[in-house]
PDB file of C-alpha atoms in Angstrom:
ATOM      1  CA  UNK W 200      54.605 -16.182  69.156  1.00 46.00           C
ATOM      2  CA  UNK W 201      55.116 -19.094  71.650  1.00 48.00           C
ATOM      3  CA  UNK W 202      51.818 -20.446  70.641  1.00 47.00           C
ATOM      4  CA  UNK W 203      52.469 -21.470  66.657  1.00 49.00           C
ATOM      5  CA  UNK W 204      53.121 -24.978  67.313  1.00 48.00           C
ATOM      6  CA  UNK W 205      50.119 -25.438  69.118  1.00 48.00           C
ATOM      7  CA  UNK W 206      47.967 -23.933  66.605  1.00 46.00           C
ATOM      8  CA  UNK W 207      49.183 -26.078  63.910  1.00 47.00           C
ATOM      9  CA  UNK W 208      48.697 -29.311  66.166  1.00 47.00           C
ATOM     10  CA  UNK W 209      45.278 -28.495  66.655  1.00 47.00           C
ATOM     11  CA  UNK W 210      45.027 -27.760  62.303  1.00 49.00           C
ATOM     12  CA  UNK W 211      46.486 -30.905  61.878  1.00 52.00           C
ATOM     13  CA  UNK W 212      44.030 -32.813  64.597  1.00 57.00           C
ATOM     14  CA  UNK W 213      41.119 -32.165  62.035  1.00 61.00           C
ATOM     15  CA  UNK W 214      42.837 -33.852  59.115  1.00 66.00           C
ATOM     16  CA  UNK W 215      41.767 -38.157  59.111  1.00 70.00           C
ATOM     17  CA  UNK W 216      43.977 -40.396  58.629  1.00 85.00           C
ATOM     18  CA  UNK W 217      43.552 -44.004  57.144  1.00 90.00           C
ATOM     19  CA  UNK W 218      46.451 -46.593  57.811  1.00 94.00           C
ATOM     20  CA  UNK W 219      46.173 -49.614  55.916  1.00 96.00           C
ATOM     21  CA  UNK W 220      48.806 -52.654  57.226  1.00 97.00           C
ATOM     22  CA  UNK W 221      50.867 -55.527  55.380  1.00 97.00           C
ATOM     23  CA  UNK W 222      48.240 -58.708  55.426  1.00 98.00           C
ATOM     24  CA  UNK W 223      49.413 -61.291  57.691  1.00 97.00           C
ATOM     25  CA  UNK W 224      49.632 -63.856  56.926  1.00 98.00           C
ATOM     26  CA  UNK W 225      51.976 -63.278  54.020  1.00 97.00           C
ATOM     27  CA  UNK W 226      52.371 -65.113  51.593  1.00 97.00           C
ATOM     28  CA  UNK W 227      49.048 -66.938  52.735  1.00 97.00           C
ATOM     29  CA  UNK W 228      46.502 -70.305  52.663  1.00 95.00           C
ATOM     30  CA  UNK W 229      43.570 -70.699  53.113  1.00 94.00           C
ATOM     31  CA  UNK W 230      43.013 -67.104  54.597  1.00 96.00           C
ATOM     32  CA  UNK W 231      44.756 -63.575  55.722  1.00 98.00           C
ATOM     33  CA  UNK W 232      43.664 -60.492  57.683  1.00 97.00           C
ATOM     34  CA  UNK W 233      44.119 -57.091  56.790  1.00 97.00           C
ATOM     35  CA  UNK W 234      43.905 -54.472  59.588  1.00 97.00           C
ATOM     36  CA  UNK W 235      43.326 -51.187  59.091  1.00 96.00           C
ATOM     37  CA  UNK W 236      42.678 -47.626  60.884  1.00 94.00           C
ATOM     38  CA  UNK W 237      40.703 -44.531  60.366  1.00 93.00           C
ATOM     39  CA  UNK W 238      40.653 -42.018  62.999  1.00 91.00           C
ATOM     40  CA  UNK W 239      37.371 -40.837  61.726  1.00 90.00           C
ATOM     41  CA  UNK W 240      33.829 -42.098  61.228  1.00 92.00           C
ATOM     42  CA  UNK W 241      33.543 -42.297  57.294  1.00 92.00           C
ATOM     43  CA  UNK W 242      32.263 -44.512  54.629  1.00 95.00           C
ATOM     44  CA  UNK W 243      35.062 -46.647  52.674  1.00 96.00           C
ATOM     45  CA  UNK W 244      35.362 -49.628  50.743  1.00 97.00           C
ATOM     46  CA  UNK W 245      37.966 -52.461  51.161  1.00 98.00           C
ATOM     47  CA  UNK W 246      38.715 -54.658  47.763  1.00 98.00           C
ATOM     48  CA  UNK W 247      40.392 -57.501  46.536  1.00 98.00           C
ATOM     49  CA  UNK W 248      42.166 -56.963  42.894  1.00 98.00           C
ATOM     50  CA  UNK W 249      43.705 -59.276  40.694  1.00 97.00           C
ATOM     51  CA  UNK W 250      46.989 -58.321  38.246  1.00 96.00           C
ATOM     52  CA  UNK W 251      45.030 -56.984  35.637  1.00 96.00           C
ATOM     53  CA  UNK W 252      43.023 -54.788  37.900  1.00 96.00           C
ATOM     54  CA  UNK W 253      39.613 -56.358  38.163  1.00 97.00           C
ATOM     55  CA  UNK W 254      37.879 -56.880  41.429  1.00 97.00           C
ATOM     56  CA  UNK W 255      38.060 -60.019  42.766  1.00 98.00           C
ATOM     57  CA  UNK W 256      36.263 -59.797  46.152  1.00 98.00           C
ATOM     58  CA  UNK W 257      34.705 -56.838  47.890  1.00 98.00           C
ATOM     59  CA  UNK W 258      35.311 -57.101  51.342  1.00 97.00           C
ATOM     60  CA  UNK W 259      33.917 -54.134  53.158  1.00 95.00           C
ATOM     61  CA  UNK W 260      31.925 -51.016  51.817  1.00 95.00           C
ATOM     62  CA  UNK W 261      30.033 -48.537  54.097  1.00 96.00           C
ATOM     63  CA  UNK W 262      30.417 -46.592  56.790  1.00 96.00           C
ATOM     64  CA  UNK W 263      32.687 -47.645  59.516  1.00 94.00           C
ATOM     65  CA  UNK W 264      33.565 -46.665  62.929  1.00 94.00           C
ATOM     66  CA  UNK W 265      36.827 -44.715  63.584  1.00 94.00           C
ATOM     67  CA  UNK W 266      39.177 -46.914  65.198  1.00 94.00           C
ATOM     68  CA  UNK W 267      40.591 -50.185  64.327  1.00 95.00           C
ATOM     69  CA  UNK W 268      39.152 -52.922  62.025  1.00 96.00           C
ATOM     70  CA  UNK W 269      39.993 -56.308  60.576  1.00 96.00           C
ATOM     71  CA  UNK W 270      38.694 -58.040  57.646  1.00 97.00           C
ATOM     72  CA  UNK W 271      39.394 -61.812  56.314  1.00 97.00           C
ATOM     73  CA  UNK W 272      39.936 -62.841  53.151  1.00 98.00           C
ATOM     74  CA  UNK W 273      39.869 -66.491  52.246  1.00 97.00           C
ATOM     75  CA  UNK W 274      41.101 -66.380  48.815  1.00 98.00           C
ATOM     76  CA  UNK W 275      37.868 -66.749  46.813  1.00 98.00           C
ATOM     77  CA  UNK W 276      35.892 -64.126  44.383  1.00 98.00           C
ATOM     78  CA  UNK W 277      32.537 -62.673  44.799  1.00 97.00           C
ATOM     79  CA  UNK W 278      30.776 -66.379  43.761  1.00 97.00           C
ATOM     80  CA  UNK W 279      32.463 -68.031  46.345  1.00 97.00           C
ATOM     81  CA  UNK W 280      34.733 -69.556  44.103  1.00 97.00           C
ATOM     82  CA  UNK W 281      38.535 -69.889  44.899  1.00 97.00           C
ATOM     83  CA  UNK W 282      40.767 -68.110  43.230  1.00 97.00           C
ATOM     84  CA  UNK W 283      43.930 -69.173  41.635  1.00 97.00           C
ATOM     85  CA  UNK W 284      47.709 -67.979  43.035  1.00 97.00           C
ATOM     86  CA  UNK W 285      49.315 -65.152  42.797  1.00 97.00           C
ATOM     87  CA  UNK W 286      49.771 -61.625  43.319  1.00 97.00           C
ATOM     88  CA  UNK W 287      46.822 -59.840  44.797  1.00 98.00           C
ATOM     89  CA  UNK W 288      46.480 -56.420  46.097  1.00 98.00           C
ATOM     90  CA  UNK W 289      43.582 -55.546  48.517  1.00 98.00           C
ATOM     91  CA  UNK W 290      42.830 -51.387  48.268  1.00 97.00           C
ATOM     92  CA  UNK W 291      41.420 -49.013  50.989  1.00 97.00           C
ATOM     93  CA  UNK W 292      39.255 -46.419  49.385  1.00 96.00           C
ATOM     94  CA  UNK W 293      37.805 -43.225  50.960  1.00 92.00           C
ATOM     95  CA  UNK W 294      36.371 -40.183  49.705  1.00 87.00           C
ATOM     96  CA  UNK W 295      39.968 -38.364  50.625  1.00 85.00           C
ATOM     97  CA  UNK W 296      42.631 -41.080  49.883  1.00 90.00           C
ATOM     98  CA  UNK W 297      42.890 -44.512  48.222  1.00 94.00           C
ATOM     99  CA  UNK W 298      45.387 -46.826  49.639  1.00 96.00           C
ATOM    100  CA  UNK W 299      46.747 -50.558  47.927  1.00 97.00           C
ATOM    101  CA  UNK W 300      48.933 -53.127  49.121  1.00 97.00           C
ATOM    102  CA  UNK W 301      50.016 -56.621  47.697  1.00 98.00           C
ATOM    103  CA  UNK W 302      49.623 -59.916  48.901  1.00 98.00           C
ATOM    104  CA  UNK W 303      50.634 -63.220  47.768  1.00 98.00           C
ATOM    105  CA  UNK W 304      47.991 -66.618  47.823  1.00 98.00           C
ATOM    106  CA  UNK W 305      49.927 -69.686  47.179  1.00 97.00           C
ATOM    107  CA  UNK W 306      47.570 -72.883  47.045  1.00 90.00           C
TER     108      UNK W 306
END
């Protein structure tokens, strides 16, 4: 009937999204924000990586409020330390989709 569209709009309304932007700035020194947006209250965690896939910096976990957030990063690990250049990639992990970008830190 006339009414199918509607009822899978209002299906599709209950589904959250997460959208996880390019850093900026990028490439970057001494720091870069990511933005990102969930349309739903849930817990998630926000990570820095290096190439060979160990955690660098954790730079959010809990539970956040839907709408839009920003974090920093100023290019150093979980001791504070700085970290070298490179090729980074920051991931957005929820319990229903992980998402990873990369990002470049040139000292």
């Amino acid at each position: 009937g006339p009414f199918i569209g509607i009822d899978d709009e209002s299906d599709l309304a209950g589904v959250p999204t997460i959208e996880l932007a390019q850093n900026y700035p990028n490439p970057f020194n001494p720091h870069t924000r990511i933005t990102f947006t969930i349309t739903d209250e849930q817990y998630l965690e926000l990570s820095v990586y290096n190439q060979l896939g160990q955690i660098t910096k954790n730079l959010s976990a809990g539970t956040i409020a839907a709408g839009t957030h920003v974090a920093t990063w100023d290019g150093t690990n979980d001791e504070g330390m700085p970290v070298s250049s490179g090729i980074y990639f920051y991931q957005l992990k929820t319990y229903s989709s992980v998402i990873s970008r990369q990002m470049i830190l040139l000292r």
